[in-house]
CSV table of C-alpha atoms in Angstrom, one decimal:
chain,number,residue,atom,x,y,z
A,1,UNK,CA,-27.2,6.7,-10.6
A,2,UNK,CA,-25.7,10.0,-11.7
A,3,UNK,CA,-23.0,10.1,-14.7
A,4,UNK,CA,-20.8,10.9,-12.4
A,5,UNK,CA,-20.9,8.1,-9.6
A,6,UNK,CA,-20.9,5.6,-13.0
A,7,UNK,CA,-17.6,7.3,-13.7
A,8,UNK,CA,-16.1,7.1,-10.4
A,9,UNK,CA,-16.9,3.7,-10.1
A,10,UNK,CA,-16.3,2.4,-13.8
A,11,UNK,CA,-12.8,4.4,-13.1
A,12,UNK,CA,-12.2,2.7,-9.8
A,13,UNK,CA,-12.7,-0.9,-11.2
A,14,UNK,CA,-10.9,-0.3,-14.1
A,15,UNK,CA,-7.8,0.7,-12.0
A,16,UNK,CA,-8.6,-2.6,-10.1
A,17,UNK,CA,-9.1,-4.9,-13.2
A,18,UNK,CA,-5.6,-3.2,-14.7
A,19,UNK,CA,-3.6,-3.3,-11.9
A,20,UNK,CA,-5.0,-7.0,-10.6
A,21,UNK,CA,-4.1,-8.2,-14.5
A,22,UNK,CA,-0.5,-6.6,-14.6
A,23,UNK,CA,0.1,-8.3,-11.0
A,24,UNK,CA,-0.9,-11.7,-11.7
A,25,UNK,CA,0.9,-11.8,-15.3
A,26,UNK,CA,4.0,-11.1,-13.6
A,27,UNK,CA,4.1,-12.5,-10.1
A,28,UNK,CA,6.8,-15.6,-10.1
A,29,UNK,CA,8.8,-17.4,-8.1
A,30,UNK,CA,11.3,-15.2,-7.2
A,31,UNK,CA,8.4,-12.7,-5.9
A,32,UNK,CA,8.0,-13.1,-2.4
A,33,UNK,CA,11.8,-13.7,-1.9
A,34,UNK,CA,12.7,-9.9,-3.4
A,35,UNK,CA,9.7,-8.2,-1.8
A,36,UNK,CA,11.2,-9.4,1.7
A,37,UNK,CA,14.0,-7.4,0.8
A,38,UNK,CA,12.0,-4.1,0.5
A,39,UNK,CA,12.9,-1.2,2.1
A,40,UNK,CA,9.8,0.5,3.5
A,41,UNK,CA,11.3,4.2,3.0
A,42,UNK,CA,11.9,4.3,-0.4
A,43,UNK,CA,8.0,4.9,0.0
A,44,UNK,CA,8.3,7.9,2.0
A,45,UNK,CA,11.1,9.2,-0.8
A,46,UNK,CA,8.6,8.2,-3.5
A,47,UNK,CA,6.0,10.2,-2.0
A,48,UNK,CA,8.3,13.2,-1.3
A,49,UNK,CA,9.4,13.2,-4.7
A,50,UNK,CA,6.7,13.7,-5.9
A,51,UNK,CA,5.0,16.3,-3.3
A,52,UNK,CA,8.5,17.9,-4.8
A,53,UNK,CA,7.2,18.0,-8.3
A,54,UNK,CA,3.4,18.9,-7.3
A,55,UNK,CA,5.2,21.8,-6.0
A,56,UNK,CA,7.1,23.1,-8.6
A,57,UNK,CA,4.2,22.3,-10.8
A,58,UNK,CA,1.8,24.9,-8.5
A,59,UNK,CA,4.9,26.9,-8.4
A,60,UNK,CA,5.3,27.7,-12.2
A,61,UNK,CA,1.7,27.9,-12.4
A,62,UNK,CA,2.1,31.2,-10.3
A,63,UNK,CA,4.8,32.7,-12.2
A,64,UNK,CA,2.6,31.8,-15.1
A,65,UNK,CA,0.0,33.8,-13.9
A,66,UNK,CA,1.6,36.6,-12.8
A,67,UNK,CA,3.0,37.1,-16.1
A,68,UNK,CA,-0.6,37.6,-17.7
A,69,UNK,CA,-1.2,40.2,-15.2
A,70,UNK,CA,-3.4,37.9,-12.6
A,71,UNK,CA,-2.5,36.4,-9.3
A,72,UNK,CA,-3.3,33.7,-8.0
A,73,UNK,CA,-2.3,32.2,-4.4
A,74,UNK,CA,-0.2,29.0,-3.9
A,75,UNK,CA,-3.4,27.3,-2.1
A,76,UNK,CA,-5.2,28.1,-5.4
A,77,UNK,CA,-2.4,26.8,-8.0
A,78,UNK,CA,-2.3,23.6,-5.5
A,79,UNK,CA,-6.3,23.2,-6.2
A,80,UNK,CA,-5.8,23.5,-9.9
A,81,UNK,CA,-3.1,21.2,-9.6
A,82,UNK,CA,-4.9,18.2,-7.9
A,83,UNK,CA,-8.6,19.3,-10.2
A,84,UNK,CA,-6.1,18.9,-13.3
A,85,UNK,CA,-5.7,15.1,-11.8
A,86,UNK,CA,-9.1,14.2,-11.0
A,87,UNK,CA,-11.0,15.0,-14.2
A,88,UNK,CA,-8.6,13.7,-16.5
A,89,UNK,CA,-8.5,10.6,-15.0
A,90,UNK,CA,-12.4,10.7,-15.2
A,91,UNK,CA,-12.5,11.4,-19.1
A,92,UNK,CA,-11.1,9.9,-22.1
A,93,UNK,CA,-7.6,11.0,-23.6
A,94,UNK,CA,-7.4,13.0,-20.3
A,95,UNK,CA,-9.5,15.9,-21.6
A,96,UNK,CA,-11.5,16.7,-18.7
A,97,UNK,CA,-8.0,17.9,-17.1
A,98,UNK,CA,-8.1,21.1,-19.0
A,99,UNK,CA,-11.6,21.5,-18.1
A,100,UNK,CA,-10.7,21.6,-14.6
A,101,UNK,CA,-7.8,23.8,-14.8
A,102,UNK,CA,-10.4,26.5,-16.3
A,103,UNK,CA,-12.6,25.9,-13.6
A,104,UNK,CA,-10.5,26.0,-10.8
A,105,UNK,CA,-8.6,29.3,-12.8
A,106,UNK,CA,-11.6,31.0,-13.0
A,107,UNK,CA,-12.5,30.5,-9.5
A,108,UNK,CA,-9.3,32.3,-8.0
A,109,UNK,CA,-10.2,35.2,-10.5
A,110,UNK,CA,-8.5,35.0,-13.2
A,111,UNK,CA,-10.3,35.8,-16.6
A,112,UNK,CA,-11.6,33.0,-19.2
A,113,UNK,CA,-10.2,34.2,-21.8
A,114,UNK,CA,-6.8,34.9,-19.5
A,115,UNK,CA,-7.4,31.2,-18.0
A,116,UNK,CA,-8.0,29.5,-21.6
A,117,UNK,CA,-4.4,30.6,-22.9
A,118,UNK,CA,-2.5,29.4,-19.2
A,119,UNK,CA,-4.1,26.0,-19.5
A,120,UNK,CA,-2.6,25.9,-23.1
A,121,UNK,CA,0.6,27.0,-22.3
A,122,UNK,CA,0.7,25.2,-19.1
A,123,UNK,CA,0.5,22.0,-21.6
A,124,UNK,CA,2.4,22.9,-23.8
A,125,UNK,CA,5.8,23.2,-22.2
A,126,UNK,CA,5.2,20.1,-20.6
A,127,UNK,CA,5.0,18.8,-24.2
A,128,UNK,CA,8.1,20.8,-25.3
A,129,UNK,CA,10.9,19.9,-22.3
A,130,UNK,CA,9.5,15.8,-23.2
A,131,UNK,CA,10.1,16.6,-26.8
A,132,UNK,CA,13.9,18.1,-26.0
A,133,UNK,CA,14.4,15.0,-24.2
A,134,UNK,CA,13.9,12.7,-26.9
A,135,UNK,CA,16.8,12.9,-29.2
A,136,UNK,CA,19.2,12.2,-26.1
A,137,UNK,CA,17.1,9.2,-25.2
A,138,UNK,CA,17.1,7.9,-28.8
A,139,UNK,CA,21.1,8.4,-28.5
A,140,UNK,CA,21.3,6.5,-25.4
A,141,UNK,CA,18.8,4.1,-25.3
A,142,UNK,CA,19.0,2.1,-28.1
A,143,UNK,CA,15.8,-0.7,-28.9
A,144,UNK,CA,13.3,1.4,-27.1
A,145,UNK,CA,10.5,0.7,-29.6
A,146,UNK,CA,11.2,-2.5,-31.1
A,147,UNK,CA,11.1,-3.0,-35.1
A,148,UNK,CA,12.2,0.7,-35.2
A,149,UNK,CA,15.7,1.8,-35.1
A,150,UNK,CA,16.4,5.1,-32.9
A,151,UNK,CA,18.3,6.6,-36.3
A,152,UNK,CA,14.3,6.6,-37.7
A,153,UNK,CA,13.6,7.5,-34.0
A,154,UNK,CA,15.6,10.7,-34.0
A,155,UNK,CA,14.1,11.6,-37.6
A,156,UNK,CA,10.7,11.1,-36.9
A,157,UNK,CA,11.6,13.9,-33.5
A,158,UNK,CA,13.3,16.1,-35.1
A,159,UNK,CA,11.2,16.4,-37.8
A,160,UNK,CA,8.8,16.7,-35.6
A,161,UNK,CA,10.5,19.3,-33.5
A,162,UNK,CA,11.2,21.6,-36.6
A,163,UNK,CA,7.4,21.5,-37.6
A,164,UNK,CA,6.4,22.9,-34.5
A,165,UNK,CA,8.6,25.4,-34.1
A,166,UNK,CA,7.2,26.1,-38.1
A,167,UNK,CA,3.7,26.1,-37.0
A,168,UNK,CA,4.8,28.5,-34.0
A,169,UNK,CA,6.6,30.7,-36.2
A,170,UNK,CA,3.8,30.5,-38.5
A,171,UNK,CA,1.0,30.9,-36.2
A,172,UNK,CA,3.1,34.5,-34.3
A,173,UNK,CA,3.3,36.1,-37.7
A,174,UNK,CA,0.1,34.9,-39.5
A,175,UNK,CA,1.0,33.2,-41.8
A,176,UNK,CA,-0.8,30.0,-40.3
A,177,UNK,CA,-3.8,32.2,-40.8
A,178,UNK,CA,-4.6,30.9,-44.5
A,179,UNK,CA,-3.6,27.5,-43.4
A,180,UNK,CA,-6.3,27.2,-40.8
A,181,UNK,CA,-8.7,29.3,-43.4
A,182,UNK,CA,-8.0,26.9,-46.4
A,183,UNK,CA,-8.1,23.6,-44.3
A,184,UNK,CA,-11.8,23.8,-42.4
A,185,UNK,CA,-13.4,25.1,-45.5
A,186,UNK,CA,-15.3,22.0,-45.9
A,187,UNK,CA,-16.2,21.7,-42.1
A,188,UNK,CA,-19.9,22.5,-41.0
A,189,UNK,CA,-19.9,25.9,-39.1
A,190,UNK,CA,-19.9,24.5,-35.4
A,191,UNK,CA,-16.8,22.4,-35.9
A,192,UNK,CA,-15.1,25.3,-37.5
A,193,UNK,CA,-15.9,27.7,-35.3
A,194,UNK,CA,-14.5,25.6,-32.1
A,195,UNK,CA,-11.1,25.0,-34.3
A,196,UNK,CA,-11.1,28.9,-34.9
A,197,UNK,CA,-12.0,29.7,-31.0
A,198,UNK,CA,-8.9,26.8,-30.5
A,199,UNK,CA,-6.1,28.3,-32.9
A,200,UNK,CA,-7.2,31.9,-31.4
A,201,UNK,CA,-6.6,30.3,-28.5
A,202,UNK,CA,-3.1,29.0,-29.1
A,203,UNK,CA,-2.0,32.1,-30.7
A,204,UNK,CA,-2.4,33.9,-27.4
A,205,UNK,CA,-0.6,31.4,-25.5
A,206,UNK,CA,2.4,31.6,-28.6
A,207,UNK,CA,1.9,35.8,-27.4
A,208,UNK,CA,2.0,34.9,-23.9
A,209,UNK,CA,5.1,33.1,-24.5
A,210,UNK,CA,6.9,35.5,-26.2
A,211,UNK,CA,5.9,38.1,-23.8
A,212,UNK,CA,8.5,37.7,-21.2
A,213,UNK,CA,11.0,35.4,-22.5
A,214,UNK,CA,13.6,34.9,-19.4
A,215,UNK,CA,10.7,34.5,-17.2
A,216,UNK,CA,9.1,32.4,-19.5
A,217,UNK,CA,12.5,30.4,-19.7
A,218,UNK,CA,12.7,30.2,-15.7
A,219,UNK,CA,8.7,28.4,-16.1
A,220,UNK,CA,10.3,26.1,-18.8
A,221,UNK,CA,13.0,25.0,-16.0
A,222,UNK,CA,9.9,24.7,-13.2
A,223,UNK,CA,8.2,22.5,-15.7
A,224,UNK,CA,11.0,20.4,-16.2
A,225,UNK,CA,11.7,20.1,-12.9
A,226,UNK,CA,8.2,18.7,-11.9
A,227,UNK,CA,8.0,16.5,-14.4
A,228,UNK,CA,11.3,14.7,-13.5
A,229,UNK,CA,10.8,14.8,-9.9
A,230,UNK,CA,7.4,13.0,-10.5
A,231,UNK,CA,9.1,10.1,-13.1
A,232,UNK,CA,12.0,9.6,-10.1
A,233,UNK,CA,9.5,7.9,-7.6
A,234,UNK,CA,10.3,4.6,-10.1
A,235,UNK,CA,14.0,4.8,-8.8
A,236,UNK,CA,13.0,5.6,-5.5
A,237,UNK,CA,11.3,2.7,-5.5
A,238,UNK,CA,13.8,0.3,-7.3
A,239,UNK,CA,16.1,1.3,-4.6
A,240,UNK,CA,14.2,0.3,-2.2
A,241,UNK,CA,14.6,-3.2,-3.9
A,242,UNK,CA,18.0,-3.1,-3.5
A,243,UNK,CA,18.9,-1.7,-7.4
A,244,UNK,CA,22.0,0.1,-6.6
A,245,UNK,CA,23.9,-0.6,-10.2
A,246,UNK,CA,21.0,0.5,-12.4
A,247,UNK,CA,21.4,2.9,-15.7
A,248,UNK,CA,19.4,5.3,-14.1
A,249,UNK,CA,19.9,7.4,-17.0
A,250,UNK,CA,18.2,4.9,-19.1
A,251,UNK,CA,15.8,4.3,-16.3
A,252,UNK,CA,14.2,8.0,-16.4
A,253,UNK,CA,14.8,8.4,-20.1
A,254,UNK,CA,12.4,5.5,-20.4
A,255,UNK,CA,9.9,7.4,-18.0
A,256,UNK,CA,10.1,10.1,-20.1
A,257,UNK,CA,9.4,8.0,-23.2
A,258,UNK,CA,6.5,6.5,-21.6
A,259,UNK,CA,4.9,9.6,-20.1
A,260,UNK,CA,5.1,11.3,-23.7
A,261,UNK,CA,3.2,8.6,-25.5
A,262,UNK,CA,0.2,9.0,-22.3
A,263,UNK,CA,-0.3,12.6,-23.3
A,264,UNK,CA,-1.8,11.1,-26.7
A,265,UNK,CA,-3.2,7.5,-25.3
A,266,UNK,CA,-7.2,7.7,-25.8
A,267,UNK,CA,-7.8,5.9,-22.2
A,268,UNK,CA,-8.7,7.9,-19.0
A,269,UNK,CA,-5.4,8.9,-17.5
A,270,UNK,CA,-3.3,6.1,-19.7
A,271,UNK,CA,-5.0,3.4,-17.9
A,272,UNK,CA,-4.0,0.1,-19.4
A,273,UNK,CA,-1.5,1.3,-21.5
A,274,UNK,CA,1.0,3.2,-18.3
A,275,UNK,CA,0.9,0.0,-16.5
A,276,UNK,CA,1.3,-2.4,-20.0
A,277,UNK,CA,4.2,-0.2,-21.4
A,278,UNK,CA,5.9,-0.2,-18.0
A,279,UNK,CA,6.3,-4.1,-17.6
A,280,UNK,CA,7.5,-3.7,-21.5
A,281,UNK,CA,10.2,-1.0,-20.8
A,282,UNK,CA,11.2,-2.4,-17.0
A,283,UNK,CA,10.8,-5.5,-16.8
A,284,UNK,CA,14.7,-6.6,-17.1
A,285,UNK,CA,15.3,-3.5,-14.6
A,286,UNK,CA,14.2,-4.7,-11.5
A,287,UNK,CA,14.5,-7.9,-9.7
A,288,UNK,CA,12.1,-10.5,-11.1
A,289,UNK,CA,8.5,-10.7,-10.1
A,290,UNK,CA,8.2,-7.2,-9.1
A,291,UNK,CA,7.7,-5.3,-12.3
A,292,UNK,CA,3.9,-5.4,-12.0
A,293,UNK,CA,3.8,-4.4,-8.4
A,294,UNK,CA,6.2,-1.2,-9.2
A,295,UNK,CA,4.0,-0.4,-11.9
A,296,UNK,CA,1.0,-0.3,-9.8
A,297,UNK,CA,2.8,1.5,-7.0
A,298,UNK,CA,4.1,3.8,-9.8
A,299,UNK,CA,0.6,4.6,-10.4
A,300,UNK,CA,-0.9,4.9,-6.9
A,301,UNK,CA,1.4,7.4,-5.6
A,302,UNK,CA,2.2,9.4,-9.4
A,303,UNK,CA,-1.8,9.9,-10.1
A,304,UNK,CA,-4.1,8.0,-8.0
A,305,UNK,CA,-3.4,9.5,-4.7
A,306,UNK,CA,-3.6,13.2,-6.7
A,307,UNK,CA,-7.2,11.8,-8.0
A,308,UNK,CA,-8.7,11.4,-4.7
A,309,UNK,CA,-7.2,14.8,-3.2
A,310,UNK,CA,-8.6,16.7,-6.7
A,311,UNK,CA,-11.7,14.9,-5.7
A,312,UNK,CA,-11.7,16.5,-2.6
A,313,UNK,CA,-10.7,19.7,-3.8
A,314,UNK,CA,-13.7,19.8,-6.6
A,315,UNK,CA,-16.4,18.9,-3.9
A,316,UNK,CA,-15.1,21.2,-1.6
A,317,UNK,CA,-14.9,24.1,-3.7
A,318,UNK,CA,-17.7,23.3,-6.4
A,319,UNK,CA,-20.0,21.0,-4.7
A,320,UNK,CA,-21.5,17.4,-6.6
A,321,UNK,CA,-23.9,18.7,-8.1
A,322,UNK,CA,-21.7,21.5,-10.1
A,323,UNK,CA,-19.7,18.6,-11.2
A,324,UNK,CA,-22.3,16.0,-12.6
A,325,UNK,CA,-23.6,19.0,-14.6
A,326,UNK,CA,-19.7,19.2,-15.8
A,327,UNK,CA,-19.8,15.4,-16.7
A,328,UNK,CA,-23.2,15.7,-18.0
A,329,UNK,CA,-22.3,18.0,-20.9
C-alpha cells in the first residue's frame, strides 16, 4: 500500500476514533431529549457560512496575487483553497498545506519564487487579525485558560505582538540580518541554508506587504472576514438547539482562541486537540449532552468536507501518482 492510501486511511480512522471518543464521553441523559429539539437548517446556515468564508478566503487570495503582478482566476484560488485543506489535514502540524498552496499556485502560473512569498503572507495575516483579537478576548472572557489570569494573558500577547512587529521592523531594514547570521552559526550547512531560503523568504512577503498598503489593508479585512464567517457555523448550530440568550461574543472569541492555538498543535489538522479544547471551552454553552456532537459537526462541515473536495481537486488536477511522490518525500 502506497504512503499515501496509509495516510488517507490512518487520517480517516483517526477522525473516527476522535470523534467516536468525544461522543461517547459526553453523551447523557438529557441527549436525546435536546437533539429532538434540533432545527435541521441551522445546517444549511452552517454550511453557507462557511461557503461565505471559502469565498472571501479565494477572494483575497486574488487580490493577493494581483498585487505581485500575477493573476490568477477565481476557479484557481478555489483549488488552492480546498488543496490547502486536504494536505494539511494529511501531514503533521498542518505543514503539507503550504505545500499545496505552492503547488496548486504554480499550476495557474504564477512563479515559485512569486508563489513562495503569497503562501507566507497568506499565513501570516491569518496569524495577525487572530493575534489583534486576543487582547479583547482576554478583556472579556475572563478564565479562558485556567491557572492563568487574562492580566498574564494580555502580557504574554502583547509582548508578543510588539516582538513581531520588532522582528518585522527588523527583518524590512536589515537589521535582522546579523541576527539570523549570528544564530545558525553552529548549524550544519543544509539546515542553514533552508532557514536562509526561509527568512529570504519572509522578507519578501514583509516587501510584498509593504508594497501596497491600502490594498494590502483591504486583504487584511478579506482575511478577517473568512476566518470569522468560518468560526460562526458553531452559533449557527447552537441556534439550531434552541440557544437564543448566549454571549455570542464570548462564543466566537473562544473560536478564535481555539483556532489560534491549532495553527501551532503538532497533529494533522488539530485532530484530537479541536475536538478536546471544544468540549473544555463549550461545554456549559449548549444544552447538555450535545457538546461532543457540535464538536464533531464543527469539524465535518469547517474542515472535513473541504478535505474531501481538495482531494478531488489534487486528483483531478495532479493525478495519484504526482501526489504519493509529494507524500513520499
Amino acid at each position: 500500500m502506497s504512503k499515501f492510501y496509509k495516510r488517507f486511511f490512518g487520517l480517516i480512522m483517526l477522525v473516527v476514533v476522535i470523534s467516536g471518543i468525544v461522543i461517547y464521553t459526553t453523551v447523557d441523559i438529557n441527549t436525546l431529549k435536546n437533539l429532538n429539539q434540533f432545527q435541521t437548517w441551522s445546517i444549511g446556515l452552517a454550511i453557507f457560512a462557511v461557503g461565505l468564508g471559502l469565498f472571501f478566503d479565494g477572494s483575497r487570495l486574488m487580490h493577493m496575487v494581483r498585487i505581485s503582478n500575477e493573476n490568477i482566476s477565481l476557479y484557481q484560488a478555489v483549488q488552492v483553497v480546498f488543496g490547502n485543506y486536504f494536505l494539511a489535514l494529511l501531514t503533521p502540524g498542518a505543514t503539507g498545506g503550504a505545500v499545496a498552496q505552492l503547488m496548486f499556485l504554480r499550476h495557474a502560473g504564477v512563479p515559485t519564487g512569486k508563489a513562495t512569498v503569497l503562501v507566507i503572507v497568506r499565513t501570516l495575516l491569518s496569524i495577525c487579525f487572530l493575534a489583534l483579537c486576543m487582547p479583547f478576548i482576554f478583556w472579556h472572557d475572563e478564565g479562558i485558560v485556567p491557572g492563568i489570569s487574562n492580566h498574564t494573558l494580555m502580557g504574554i500577547t502583547m509582548t508578543a505582538f510588539v516582538a513581531i512587529i520588532v522582528m518585522v521592523v527588523g527583518a524590512r531594514r536589515g537589521y535582522m540580518d546579523y541576527f539570523v547570521i549570528w544564530s545558525t552559526r553552529h548549524m550544519r550547512n543544509d539546515r542553514r541554508r533552508k532557514l536562509f531560503a526561509f527568512y529570504r523568504d519572509t522578507k519578501c512577503a514583509i516587501a510584498l506587504l509593504m508594497q501596497a498598503p491600502w490594498k494590502m489593508l483591504w486583504v487584511f479585512m478579506e482575511s478577517g472576514l473568512n476566518l470569522l464567517c468560518i468560526y460562526a457555523i458553531v452559533p449557527c448550530l447552537m441556534l439550531g438547539l434552541g440557544v437564543m440568550d448566549a454571549d455570542w461574543y464570548t462564543i466566537m472569541g473562544r473560536m478564535i482562541f481555539l483556532n489560534m492555538l491549532l495553527y501551532f498543535t503538532p497533529t494533522p489538522g488539530g485532530s484530537g486537540v479541536a475536538e478536546g479544547g471544544f468540549v473544555y471551552l463549550f461545554s456549559e454553552s449548549v444544552p447538555a449532552g450535545t457538546v461532543g456532537i457540535i464538536a464533531v459537526c464543527w469539524r465535518l462541515i469547517a474542515e472535513y468536507i473541504p478535505f474531501l473536495i481538495g482531494l478531488y481537486y489534487t486528483l483531478t488536477v495532479f493525478g495519484r501518482d504526482f501526489l504519493s511522490r509529494q507524500l513520499n518525500k
